[in-house]
Coordinates of C-alpha atoms and ligand atoms in Angstrom, one line a residue:
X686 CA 22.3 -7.5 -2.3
X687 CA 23.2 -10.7 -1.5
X688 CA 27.2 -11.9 -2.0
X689 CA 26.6 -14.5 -4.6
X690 CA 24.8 -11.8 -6.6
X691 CA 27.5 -9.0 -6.5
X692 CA 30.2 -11.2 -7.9
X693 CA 27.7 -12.4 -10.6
X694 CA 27.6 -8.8 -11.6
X695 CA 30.7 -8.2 -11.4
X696 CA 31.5 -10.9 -13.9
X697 CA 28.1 -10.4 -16.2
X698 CA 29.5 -6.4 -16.6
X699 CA 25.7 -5.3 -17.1
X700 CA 25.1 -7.8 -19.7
X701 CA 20.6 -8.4 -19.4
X702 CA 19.4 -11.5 -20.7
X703 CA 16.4 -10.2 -21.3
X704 CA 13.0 -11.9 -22.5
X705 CA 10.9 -9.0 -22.6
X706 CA 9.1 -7.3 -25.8
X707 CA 11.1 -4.4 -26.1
X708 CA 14.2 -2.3 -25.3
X709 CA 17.9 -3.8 -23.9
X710 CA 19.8 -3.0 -21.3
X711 CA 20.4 0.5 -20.8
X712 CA 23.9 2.1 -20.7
X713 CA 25.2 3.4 -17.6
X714 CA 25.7 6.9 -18.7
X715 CA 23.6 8.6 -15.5
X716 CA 25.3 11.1 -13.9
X717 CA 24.2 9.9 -10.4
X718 CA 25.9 6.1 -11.8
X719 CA 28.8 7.2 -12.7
X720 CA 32.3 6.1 -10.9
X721 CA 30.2 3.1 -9.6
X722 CA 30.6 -0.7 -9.5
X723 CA 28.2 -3.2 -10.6
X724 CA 28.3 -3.8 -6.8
X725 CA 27.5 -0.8 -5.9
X726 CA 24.1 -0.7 -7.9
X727 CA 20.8 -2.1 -7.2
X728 CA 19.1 -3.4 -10.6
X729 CA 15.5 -2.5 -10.1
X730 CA 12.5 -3.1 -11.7
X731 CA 8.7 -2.2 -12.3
X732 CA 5.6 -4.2 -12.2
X733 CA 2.7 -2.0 -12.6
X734 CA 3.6 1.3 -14.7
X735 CA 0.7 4.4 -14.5
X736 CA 0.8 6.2 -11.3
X737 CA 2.0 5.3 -8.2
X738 CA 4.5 2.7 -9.6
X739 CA 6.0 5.4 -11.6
X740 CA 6.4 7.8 -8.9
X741 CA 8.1 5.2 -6.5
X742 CA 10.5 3.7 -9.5
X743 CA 11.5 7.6 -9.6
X744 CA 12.4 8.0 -5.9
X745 CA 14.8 4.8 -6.4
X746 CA 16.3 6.3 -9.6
X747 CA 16.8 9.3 -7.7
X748 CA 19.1 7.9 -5.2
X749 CA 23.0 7.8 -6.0
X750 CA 23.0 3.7 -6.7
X751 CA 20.2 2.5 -8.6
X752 CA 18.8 1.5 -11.9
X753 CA 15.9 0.2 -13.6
X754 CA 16.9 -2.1 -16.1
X755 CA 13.2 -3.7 -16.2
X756 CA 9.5 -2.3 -16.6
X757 CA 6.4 -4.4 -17.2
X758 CA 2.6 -3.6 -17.9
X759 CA -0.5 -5.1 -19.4
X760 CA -1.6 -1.6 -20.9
X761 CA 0.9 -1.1 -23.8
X762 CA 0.2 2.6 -23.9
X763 CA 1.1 2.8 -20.3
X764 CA 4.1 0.7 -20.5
X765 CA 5.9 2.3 -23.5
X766 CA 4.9 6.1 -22.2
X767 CA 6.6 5.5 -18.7
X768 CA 9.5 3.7 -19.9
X769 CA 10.2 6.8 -22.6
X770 CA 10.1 8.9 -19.3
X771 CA 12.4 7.1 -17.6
X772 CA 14.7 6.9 -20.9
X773 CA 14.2 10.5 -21.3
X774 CA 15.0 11.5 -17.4
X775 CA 17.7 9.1 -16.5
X776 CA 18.8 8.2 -20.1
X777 CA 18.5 4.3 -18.8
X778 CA 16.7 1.8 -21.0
X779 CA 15.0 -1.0 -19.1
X780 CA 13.6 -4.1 -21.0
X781 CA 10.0 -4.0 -21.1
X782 CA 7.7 -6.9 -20.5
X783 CA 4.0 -7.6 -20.5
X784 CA 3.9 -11.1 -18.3
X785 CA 5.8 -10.6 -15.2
X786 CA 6.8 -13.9 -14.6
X787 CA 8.8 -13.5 -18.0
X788 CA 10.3 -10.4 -16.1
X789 CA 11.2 -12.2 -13.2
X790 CA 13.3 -15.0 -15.0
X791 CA 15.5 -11.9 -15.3
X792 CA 18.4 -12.6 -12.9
X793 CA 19.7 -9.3 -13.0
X794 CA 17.1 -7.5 -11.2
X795 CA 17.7 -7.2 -7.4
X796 CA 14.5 -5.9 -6.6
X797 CA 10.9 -5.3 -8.0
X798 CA 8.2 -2.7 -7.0
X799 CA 5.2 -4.0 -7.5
X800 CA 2.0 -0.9 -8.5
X801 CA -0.5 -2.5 -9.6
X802 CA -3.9 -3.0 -8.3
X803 CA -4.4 -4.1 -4.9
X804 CA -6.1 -7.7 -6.2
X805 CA -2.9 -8.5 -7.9
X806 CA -0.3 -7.7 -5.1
X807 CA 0.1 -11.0 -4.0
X808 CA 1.1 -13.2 -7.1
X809 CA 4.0 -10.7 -7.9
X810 CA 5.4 -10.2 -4.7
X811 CA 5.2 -13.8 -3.9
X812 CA 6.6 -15.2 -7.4
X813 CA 9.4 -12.3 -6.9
X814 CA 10.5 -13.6 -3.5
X815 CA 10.5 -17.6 -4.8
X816 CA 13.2 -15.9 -7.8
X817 CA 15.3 -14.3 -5.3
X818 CA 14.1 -10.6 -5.4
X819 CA 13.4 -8.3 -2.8
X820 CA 10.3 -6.3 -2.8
X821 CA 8.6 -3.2 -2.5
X822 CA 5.0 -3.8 -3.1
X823 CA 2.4 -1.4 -2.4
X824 CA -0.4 -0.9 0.1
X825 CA -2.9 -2.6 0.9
X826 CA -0.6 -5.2 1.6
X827 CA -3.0 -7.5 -0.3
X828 CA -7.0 -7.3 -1.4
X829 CA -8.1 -10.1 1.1
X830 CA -6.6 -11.6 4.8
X831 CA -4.9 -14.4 3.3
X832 CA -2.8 -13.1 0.5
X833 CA -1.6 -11.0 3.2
X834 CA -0.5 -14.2 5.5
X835 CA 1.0 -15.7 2.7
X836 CA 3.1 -12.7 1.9
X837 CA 4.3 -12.2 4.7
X838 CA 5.3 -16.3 4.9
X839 CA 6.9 -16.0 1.5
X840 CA 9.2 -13.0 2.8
X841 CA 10.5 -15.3 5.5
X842 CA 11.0 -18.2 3.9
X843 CA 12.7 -17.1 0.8
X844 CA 14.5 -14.6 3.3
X845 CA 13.4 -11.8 1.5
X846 CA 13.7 -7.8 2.0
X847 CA 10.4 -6.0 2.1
X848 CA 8.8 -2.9 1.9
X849 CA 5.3 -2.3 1.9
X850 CA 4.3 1.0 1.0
X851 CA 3.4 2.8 4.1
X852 CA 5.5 5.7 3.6
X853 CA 4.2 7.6 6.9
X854 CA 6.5 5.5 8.2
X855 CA 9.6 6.9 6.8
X856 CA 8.3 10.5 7.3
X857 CA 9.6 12.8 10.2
X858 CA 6.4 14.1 11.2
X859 CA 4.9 10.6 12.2
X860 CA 8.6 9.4 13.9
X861 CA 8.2 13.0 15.7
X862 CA 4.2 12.3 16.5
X863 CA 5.3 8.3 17.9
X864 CA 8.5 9.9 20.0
X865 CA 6.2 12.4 21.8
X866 CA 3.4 10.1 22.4
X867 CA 5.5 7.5 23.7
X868 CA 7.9 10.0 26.1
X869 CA 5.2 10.0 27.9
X870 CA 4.9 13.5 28.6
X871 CA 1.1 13.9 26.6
X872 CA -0.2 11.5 29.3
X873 CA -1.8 8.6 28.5
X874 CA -2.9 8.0 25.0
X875 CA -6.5 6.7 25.2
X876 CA -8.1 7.2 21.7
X877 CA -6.8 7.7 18.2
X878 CA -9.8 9.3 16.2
X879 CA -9.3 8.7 11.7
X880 CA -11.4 10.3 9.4
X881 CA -10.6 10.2 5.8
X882 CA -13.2 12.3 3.6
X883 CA -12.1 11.9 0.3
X884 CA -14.2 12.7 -2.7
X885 CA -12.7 9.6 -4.7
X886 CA -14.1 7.6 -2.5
X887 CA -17.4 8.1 -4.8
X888 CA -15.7 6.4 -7.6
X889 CA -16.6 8.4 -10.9
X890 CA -19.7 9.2 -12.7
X891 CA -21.2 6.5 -14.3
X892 CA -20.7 5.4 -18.1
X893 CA -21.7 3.3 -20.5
X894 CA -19.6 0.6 -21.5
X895 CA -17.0 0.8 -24.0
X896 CA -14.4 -1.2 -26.0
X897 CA -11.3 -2.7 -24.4
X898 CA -9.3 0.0 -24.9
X899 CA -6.3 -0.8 -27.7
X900 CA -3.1 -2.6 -26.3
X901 CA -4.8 -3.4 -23.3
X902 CA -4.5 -6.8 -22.4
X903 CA -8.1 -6.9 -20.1
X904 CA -7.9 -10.7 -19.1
X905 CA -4.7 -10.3 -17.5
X906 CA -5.5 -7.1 -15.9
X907 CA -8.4 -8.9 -14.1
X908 CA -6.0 -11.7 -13.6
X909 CA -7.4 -14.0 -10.4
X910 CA -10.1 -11.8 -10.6
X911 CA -13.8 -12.9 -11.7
X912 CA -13.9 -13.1 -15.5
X913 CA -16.0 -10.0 -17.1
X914 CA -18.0 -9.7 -20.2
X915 CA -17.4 -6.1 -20.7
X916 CA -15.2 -3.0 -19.9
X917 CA -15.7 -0.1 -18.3
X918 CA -13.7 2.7 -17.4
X919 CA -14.9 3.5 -13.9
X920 CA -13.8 0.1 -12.9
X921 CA -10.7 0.4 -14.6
X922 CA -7.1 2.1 -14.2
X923 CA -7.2 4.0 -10.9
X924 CA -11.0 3.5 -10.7
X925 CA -11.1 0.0 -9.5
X926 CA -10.2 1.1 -5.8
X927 CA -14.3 0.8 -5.3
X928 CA -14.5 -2.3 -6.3
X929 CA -14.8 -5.2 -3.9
X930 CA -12.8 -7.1 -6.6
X931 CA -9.8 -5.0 -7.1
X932 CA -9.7 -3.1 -4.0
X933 CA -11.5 -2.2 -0.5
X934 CA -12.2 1.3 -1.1
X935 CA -11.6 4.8 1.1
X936 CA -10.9 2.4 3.9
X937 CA -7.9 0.1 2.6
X938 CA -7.0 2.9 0.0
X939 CA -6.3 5.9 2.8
X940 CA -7.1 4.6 5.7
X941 CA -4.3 1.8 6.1
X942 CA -1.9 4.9 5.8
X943 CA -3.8 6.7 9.0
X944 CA -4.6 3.5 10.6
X945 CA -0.8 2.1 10.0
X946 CA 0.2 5.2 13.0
X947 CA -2.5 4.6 15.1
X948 CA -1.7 1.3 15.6
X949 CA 2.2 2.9 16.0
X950 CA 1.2 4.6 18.9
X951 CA 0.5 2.1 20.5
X952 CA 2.8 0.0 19.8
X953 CA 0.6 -2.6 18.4
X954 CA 2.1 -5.3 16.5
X955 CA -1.3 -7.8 16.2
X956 CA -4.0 -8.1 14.6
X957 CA -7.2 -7.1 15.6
X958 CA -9.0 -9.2 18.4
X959 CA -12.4 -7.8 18.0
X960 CA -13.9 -4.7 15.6
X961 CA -16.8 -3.3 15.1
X962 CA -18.2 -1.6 12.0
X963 CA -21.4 0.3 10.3
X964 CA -21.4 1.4 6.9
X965 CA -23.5 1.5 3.9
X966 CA -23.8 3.1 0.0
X967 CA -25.9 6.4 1.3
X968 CA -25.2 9.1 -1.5
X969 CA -24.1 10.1 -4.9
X970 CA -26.2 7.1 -7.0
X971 CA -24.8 8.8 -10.5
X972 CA -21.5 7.4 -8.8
X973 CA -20.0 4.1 -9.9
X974 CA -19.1 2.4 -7.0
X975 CA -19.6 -1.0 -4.7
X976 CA -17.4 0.3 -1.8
X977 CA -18.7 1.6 1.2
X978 CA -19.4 6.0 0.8
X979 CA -20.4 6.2 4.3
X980 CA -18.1 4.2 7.2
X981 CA -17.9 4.4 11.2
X982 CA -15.2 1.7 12.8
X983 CA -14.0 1.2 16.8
X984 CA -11.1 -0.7 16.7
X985 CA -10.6 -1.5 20.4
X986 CA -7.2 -1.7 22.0
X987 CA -6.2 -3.3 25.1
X988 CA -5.8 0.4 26.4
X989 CA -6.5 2.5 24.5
X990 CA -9.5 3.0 21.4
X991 CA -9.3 3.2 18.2
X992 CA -11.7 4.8 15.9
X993 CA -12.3 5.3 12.1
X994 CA -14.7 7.2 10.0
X995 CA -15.7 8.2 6.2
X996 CA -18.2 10.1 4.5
X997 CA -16.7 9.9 0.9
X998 CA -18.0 12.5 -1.3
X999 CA -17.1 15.2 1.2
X1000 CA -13.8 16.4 1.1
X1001 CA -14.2 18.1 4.5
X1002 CA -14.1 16.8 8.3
X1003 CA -13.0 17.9 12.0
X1004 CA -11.0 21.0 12.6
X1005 CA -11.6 21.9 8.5
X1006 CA -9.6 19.3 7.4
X1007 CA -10.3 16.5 4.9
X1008 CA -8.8 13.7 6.8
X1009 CA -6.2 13.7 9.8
X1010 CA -5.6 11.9 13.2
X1011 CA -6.2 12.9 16.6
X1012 CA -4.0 11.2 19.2
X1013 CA -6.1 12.0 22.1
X1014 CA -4.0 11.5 25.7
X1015 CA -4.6 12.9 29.2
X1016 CA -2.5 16.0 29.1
X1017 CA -2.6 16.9 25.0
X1018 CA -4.5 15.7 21.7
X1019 CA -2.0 15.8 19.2
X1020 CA -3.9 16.6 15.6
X1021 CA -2.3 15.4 12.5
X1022 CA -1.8 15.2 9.1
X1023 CA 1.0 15.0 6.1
X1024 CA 1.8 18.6 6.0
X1025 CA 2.4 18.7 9.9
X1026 CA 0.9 18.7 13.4
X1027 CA -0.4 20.4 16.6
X1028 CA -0.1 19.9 20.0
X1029 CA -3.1 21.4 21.9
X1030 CA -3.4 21.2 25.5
X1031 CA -6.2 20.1 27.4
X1032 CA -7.0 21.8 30.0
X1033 CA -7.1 20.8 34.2
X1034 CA -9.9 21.6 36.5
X1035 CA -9.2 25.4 37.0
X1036 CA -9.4 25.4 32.7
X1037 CA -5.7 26.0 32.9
X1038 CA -4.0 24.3 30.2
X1039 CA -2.0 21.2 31.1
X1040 CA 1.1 21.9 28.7
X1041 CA 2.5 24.4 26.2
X1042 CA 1.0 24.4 23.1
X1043 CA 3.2 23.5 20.1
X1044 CA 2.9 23.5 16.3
X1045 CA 5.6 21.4 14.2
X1046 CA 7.7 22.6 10.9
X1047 CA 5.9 21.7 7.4
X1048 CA 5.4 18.1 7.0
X1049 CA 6.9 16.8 3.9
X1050 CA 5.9 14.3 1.0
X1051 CA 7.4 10.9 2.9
X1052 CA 7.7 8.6 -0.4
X1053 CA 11.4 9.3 -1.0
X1054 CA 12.7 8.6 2.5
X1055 CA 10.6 5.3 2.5
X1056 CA 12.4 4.1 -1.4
X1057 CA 15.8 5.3 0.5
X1058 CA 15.1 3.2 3.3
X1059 CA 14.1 0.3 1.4
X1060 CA 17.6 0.6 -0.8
X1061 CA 19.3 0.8 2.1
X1062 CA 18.0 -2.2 3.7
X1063 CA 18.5 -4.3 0.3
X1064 CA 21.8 -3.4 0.7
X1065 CA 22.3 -4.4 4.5
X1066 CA 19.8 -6.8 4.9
X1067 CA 18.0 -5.1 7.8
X1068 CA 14.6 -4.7 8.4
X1069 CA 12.4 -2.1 6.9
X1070 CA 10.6 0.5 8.0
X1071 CA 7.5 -1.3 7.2
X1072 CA 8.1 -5.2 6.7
X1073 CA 5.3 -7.6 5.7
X1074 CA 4.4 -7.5 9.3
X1075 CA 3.1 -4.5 10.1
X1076 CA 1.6 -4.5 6.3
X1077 CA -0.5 -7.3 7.1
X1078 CA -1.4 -6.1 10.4
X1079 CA -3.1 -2.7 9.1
X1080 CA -4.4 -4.6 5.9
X1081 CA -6.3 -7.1 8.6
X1082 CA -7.8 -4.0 10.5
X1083 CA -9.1 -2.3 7.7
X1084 CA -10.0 -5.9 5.7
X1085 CA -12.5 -6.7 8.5
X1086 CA -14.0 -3.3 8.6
X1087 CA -15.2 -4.1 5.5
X1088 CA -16.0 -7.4 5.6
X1089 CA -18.2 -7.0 9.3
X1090 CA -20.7 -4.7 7.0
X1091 CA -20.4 -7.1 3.9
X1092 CA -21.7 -10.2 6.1
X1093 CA -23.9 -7.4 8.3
X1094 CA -22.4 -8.7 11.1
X1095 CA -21.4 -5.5 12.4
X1096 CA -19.5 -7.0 15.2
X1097 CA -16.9 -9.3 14.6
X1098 CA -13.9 -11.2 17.0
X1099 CA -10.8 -12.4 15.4
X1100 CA -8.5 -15.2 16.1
X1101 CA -5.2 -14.9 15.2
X1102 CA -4.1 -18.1 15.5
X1103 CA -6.3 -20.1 13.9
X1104 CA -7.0 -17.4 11.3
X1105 CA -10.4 -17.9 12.0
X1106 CA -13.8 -15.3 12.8
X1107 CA -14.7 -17.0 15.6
X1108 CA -18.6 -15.3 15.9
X1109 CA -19.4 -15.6 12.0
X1110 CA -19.0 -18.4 9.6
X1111 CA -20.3 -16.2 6.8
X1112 CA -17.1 -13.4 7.5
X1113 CA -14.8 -16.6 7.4
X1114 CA -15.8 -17.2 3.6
X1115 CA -14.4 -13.8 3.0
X1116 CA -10.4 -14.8 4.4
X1117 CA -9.5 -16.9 1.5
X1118 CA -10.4 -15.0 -1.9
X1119 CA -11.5 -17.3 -5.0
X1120 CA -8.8 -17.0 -7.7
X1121 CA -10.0 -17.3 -11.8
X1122 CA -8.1 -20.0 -13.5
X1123 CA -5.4 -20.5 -14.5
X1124 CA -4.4 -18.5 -11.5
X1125 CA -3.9 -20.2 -8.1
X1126 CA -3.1 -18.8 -4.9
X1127 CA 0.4 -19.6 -4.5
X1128 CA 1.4 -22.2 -1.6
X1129 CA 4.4 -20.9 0.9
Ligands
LIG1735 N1 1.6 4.6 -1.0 C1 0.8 5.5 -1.5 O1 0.7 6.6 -1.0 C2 -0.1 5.1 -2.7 C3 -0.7 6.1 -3.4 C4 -1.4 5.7 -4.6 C5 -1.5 4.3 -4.9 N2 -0.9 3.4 -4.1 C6 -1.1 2.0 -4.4 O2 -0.3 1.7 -5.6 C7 -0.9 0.7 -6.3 C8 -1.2 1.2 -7.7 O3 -2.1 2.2 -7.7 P1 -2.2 3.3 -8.9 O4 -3.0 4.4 -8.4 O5 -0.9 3.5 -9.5 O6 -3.1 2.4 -9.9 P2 -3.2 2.6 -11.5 O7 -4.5 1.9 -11.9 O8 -3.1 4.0 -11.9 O9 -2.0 1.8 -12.1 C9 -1.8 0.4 -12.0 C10 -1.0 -0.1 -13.2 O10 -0.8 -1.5 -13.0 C11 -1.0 -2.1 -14.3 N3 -1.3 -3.5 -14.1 C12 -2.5 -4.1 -13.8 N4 -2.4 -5.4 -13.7 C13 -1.1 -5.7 -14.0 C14 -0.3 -6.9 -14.1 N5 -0.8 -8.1 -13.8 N6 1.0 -6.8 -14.5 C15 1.5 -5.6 -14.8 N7 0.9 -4.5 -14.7 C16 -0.4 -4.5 -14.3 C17 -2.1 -1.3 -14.9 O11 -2.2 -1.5 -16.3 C18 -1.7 0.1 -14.5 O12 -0.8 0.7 -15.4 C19 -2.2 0.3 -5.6 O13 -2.0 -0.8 -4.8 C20 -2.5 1.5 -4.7 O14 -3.2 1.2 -3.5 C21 -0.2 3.8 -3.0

């Protein structure tokens, strides 16, 4: 929190000058509040209310010095439903909005999460850094390769705070998994192997199109997004993800998260140079979706490779498990996923194995530690566990895996700094997405 803003609290005394729909501001009568200053307390608020948005705005609230004065939707239903949770659970009222430009005229919020679909990341998070705000926005960073270079241009020039919401980086497993690989004591790591087998990945079984559902405001939810005719649920809330509008599905959905540490482990920091990438829509045609089912991606490194595979639909993989990470190095292959990891040797030329095998303690859900962290840093100003950075780095990768099948390219080489394809003019129309009036992708 910023020094101008604490003694503007400490004079306002929780007053919200709200323009929102519904609700005031809520009284401090939290348990986990009470005995603290305005100072003390970080004003948050919501942009984006069903699923994921809800469970992060929960992780704040659950931490000792924070409160949601300020929720906003375009789904009514959704909106009033989560904010009578968080009433009901913290006994906080936040003003509710549908327009979240109204909600960011609100000077008392600190920061904003912003949950909702990946094709409206970037107006939010942008808009909330020009007001002031810091951020916690979701991942993908962004739904195409520029939103995510202006996002991460508006966090520096409006000297912003920012978390994008790549919790594996918060989580003690993967700072465990990065400290062994990099002690050196695996070897060399030469290849990190993703799969991510989801069955979501499908999108859902098709049906037939059906009113705008009530208190849904369905232009706003497609926002920048191409204008459309008709509504249907499979495209809709958490179905859009396999939709080239809304999202990039299994492979900017999951696969930033597993991609995000195996470009830890090595320490990169840029994006790609070259890729390349096969995919296609091979199975389950009752299944609504435009995203890729079927995916294989090299991602070379200046040392070591990187490699990424789906075959949504499947829910199964390597070593019996749905998705994971192998860091493979000379000595050990360490295998991975959220609820832990292995260490398993290789073995030398008389098949002895090179180290002691190890397993690691239960992995834990990483989500709160990452909302902690992000407090924290609003608090001291220092840098998040995952800045806009490293959110547009990983959003890149998996961006042009997509976007080398979509051109059928297959192959494509990047140039950082001209933000160009330099082999394919067709993948360059794919960098700067199209937005629907009266929307404009914001200059930084
Ligand atoms: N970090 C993780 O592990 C993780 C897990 C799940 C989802 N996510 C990310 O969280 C984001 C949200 O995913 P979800 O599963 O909660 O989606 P969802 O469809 O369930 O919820 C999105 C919400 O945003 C609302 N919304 C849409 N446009 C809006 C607008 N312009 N203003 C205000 N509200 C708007 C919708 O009405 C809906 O309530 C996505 O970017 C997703 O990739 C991250």
């Amino acid at each position: 929190m910023t020094e101008s803003r604490r003694t503007f609290l400490k004079q306002s005394a929780f007053v919200v000058a709200g323009t929102g729909i519904a609700g005031s501001a809520g009284a401090v009568t939290n348990s986990l509040l009470s005995g603290k200053t305005p100072s003390d307390i970080v004003n948050v608020a919501l942009i984006g209310c069903k699923n994921m948005g809800f469970g992060v705005l929960q992780n704040h609230l659950d931490l000792p010095d924070t409160r949601c004065i300020a929720m906003c939707d375009v789904d009514r239903n959704i909106l009033e439903e989560r904010a009578a949770g968080i009433q009901k659970k913290y006994n906080q009222k936040p003003v509710l909005y549908d327009d979240f430009r109204k909600l960011l005229e609100n000077k008392d919020i600190d920061a904003v999460i912003v949950s909702t679909p990946d094709h409206w990341h970037c107006l939010p998070m942008i808009y909330a850094c020009e007001a002031g705000k810091d951020v916690y926005v979701e991942k993908p960073m962004a739904n195409s390769i520029e939103e995510c270079n202006l996002m991460v241009k508006a966090a520096k020039r409006y000297n912003r705070v920012v978390q994008v919401g790549q919790q594996q980086r918060s989580g003690k497993i993967w700072q465990d998994i990065m400290t062994k690989i990099k002690s050196g004591d695996l070897g060399k790591l030469r290849k990190v192997e993703i799969w991510a087998n989801f069955h979501y990945g499908i999108g859902q079984k098709k049906v037939a199109d059906s009113p705008v559902p009530h208190g849904v405001d369905y232009d706003f939810w497609l926002g920048p997004a191409p204008a459309r005719n008709t509504f249907n649920d499979t495209r809709f809330h958490g179905n859009w993800r396999m939709w080239w509008d809304y999202g990039g599905g299994l492979v900017t959905d999951w696969g930033v998260h597993l991609l995000d540490m195996a470009l830890w482990a090595g320490e990169v920091m840029t994006a790609p140079k070259t890729i390349l990438s096969y995919g296609a829509n091979l199975s389950f045609p009752d299944y609504a979706h435009e995203t890729f089912d079927t995916m294989s991606v090299t991602f070379p490194q200046n040392d070591y490779i990187i490699t990424y595979e789906h075959t949504a639909g499947t829910e199964n993989g390597p070593f019996g498990m749905g998705y994971g990470l192998r860091f493979i190095c000379d000595n050990a292959t360490i295998l991975a996923d959220r609820s832990g990891y292995r260490i398993l040797p290789e073995k030398d030329q008389q098949s002895q194995d090179k180290i002691e095998k190890f397993e690691s303690e239960k992995g834990r859900d990483d989500h709160d530690l990452h909302s902690k962290n992000f407090v924290e840093c609003v608090k001291s100003r220092a840098v998040t566990a995952c800045p806009p950075e490293v959110g547009r780095q990983v959003a890149l990768y998996a961006h042009m895996a997509n976007i080398a099948i979509r051109t059928g390219e297959y192959k494509l080489d990047w140039d950082d700094a001209s933000n160009r394809f330099t082999n394919s003019e067709k993948a360059n129309r794919f960098i700067v997405p199209e937005y629907r009036k009266p929307w404009v992708l914001p200059k930084v």
